[in-house]
Amino acid sequence: MTVTQGNKTRQRILAIAAIGGSLLACAAQAQTSSFTSSSKLLLTGGVTNIEGSAGGGLTPWAIIGGYGTRDQIGANAFFTNVRADDYELRTGGALVGLYDRVELSFAQQKFDTKEVGGLLGLGNGFTFTQKVYGAKVKLFGDAVLEQDSLLPQVSIGFQRKENDRGALLRALGIKSDKGTDFYVSATKLYLAQSILLNGTLRYTKANQTGILGFGTNAKDKYEAVFEGSAALLLRKDLAVGVEFRQKPDNLPFKEDHWHDVFVAWAPTKNVSVTLAYANLGNIVIKDKQKGTYLSLQVGF
Amino acid sequence: MLRKLGILFAAVGIVVGGATLTSSAHAQEGVKITDDAGIFKEFGEKAGLVKIMDDFMINLLKDPRTKPFFENSDQKRVKEQLVDQFCFILNGPCEYKGAKMKPIHANLNINRENFNALVEQLQVAMDKNNVPFRAQNKLLAILAPMHRDIVTK
């Protein structure tokens, strides 16, 4: 793929995010009833994870995205850019939160191999595109209000992923270009300590979250991986934290666990910005990939 | 895979069981913050609480999500009761002699939106009176479970 095509895909993702954003802005302005009036407390709808689910940046949380309470509907659109030393991941998407119970999400990821694509004989700026369809259901608990109970809010969900590079992936000994991750998340705000904790258990076959397909010919089995987040609230509109995402390691090239440190800021209920420094380890032929994660979310 | 999912759902089942047991616990009337000696001072003691409640009531009457529940109330009395209640929770030298949460809110048709809006307006009033964020959260942690007695819709 040429550089121009890379730019085109970038423009397309930006366009998706922009259209989503303006639709949401219209919806937010048009509201006359309290049906969509952003009634959760600031930042308690979380930010959007790289796969489109409400949560931290790397991992889904048990919270339902958007600011809708159990009587309302909420929604978000997001655009995230992860810029590591030798790669770039651009993601755009949107989610809707229904009655603080069900979350439906869509995200499109473009993984840009930049010059590594040339080194691999694929061409500079070769990209993998992955679509992620997500759904999450809250089972029980309330991460925010049940402050006299240690029990977290618990949700289960899935992320259905479809990669556009099936032929190439199969030639590399990878089993499939499609896969579904299942997860259970537990999230709790410990308000008296101003701390939020999340733990997620994910069942997955994904290589590098699915960017490099699912399973290999040698191993095509689901495994359980752990993901965790801890955040400290500094102000009602500002949180800092750390995240960890364990990953399977089935590729011929080493795959590492991911971690990051982040700061999330919500100047208003309609906008949040998350900036992180992420350590992604080895990706294909380039080791020690580190870089910035920048995410913009708009919604209500 | 299936076996692992089985274990997962068993684990979820145990936690759900636990949740059912604790959800019958009543909201925390009579609970006070005893592990933070400085917190009453961080709210400016009783005089500070009086100022916070004055601002709080102004905010509540401005916000369409909370106004209907306060505009026809005896606002002076509500403020006095809130000062006493918060003073008690903050381990100050006060007794809360006001009404029980559940019966006084039973017929008000308060939903989650109204409840969260009240929390937001309280945060605004506490910010205005320079209550440190972490001290605010300690108070809110005691107040939040009262949603079970207050939110009826």
PDB file of N, CA and C in Angstrom, chain A residues 43 47 237-239 263-267 271-275 293-297:
ATOM      1  N   LEU A  43     -16.643  11.605  34.306  1.00  0.00           N
ATOM      2  CA  LEU A  43     -15.616  10.574  34.090  1.00  0.00           C
ATOM      3  C   LEU A  43     -16.058   9.165  34.475  1.00  0.00           C
ATOM      4  N   VAL A  47     -13.264   6.073  29.522  1.00  0.00           N
ATOM      5  CA  VAL A  47     -12.840   6.478  28.189  1.00  0.00           C
ATOM      6  C   VAL A  47     -13.066   5.267  27.274  1.00  0.00           C
ATOM      7  N   ASP A 237     -12.468  16.127  37.356  1.00  0.00           N
ATOM      8  CA  ASP A 237     -12.304  16.066  35.901  1.00  0.00           C
ATOM      9  C   ASP A 237     -10.945  15.512  35.487  1.00  0.00           C
ATOM     10  N   LEU A 238     -10.191  14.943  36.432  1.00  0.00           N
ATOM     11  CA  LEU A 238      -8.823  14.542  36.115  1.00  0.00           C
ATOM     12  C   LEU A 238      -8.417  13.272  36.859  1.00  0.00           C
ATOM     13  N   ALA A 239      -7.897  12.297  36.095  1.00  0.00           N
ATOM     14  CA  ALA A 239      -7.432  11.054  36.714  1.00  0.00           C
ATOM     15  C   ALA A 239      -6.112  10.641  36.087  1.00  0.00           C
ATOM     16  N   VAL A 263      -3.051   9.806  31.701  1.00  0.00           N
ATOM     17  CA  VAL A 263      -3.784  10.885  32.348  1.00  0.00           C
ATOM     18  C   VAL A 263      -5.042  11.123  31.511  1.00  0.00           C
ATOM     19  N   ALA A 264      -6.183  11.163  32.171  1.00  0.00           N
ATOM     20  CA  ALA A 264      -7.455  11.384  31.480  1.00  0.00           C
ATOM     21  C   ALA A 264      -8.086  12.663  32.030  1.00  0.00           C
ATOM     22  N   TRP A 265      -8.530  13.493  31.125  1.00  0.00           N
ATOM     23  CA  TRP A 265      -9.081  14.809  31.502  1.00  0.00           C
ATOM     24  C   TRP A 265     -10.411  15.004  30.799  1.00  0.00           C
ATOM     25  N   ALA A 266     -11.414  15.384  31.555  1.00  0.00           N
ATOM     26  CA  ALA A 266     -12.738  15.641  30.982  1.00  0.00           C
ATOM     27  C   ALA A 266     -13.107  17.091  31.256  1.00  0.00           C
ATOM     28  N   PRO A 267     -12.763  18.006  30.333  1.00  0.00           N
ATOM     29  CA  PRO A 267     -13.091  19.422  30.543  1.00  0.00           C
ATOM     30  C   PRO A 267     -14.593  19.652  30.656  1.00  0.00           C
ATOM     31  N   VAL A 271     -16.708  15.934  26.375  1.00  0.00           N
ATOM     32  CA  VAL A 271     -15.379  15.748  25.796  1.00  0.00           C
ATOM     33  C   VAL A 271     -14.425  15.163  26.832  1.00  0.00           C
ATOM     34  N   SER A 272     -13.627  14.187  26.414  1.00  0.00           N
ATOM     35  CA  SER A 272     -12.500  13.789  27.258  1.00  0.00           C
ATOM     36  C   SER A 272     -11.284  13.524  26.391  1.00  0.00           C
ATOM     37  N   VAL A 273     -10.134  13.784  26.978  1.00  0.00           N
ATOM     38  CA  VAL A 273      -8.866  13.577  26.294  1.00  0.00           C
ATOM     39  C   VAL A 273      -8.008  12.681  27.178  1.00  0.00           C
ATOM     40  N   THR A 274      -7.449  11.633  26.580  1.00  0.00           N
ATOM     41  CA  THR A 274      -6.577  10.738  27.336  1.00  0.00           C
ATOM     42  C   THR A 274      -5.219  10.705  26.664  1.00  0.00           C
ATOM     43  N   LEU A 275      -4.197  10.914  27.462  1.00  0.00           N
ATOM     44  CA  LEU A 275      -2.837  10.850  26.956  1.00  0.00           C
ATOM     45  C   LEU A 275      -2.104   9.791  27.757  1.00  0.00           C
ATOM     46  N   TYR A 293       0.056   7.478  23.326  1.00  0.00           N
ATOM     47  CA  TYR A 293      -1.325   7.097  23.061  1.00  0.00           C
ATOM     48  C   TYR A 293      -2.131   8.359  23.307  1.00  0.00           C
ATOM     49  N   LEU A 294      -2.834   8.805  22.295  1.00  0.00           N
ATOM     50  CA  LEU A 294      -3.640  10.017  22.452  1.00  0.00           C
ATOM     51  C   LEU A 294      -5.053   9.710  21.984  1.00  0.00           C
ATOM     52  N   SER A 295      -6.020   9.985  22.818  1.00  0.00           N
ATOM     53  CA  SER A 295      -7.395   9.641  22.479  1.00  0.00           C
ATOM     54  C   SER A 295      -8.336  10.795  22.788  1.00  0.00           C
ATOM     55  N   LEU A 296      -9.211  11.053  21.838  1.00  0.00           N
ATOM     56  CA  LEU A 296     -10.238  12.087  22.022  1.00  0.00           C
ATOM     57  C   LEU A 296     -11.596  11.407  22.003  1.00  0.00           C
ATOM     58  N   GLN A 297     -12.428  11.730  22.953  1.00  0.00           N
ATOM     59  CA  GLN A 297     -13.762  11.135  23.017  1.00  0.00           C
ATOM     60  C   GLN A 297     -14.796  12.243  23.117  1.00  0.00           C
TER      61      GLN A 297
END
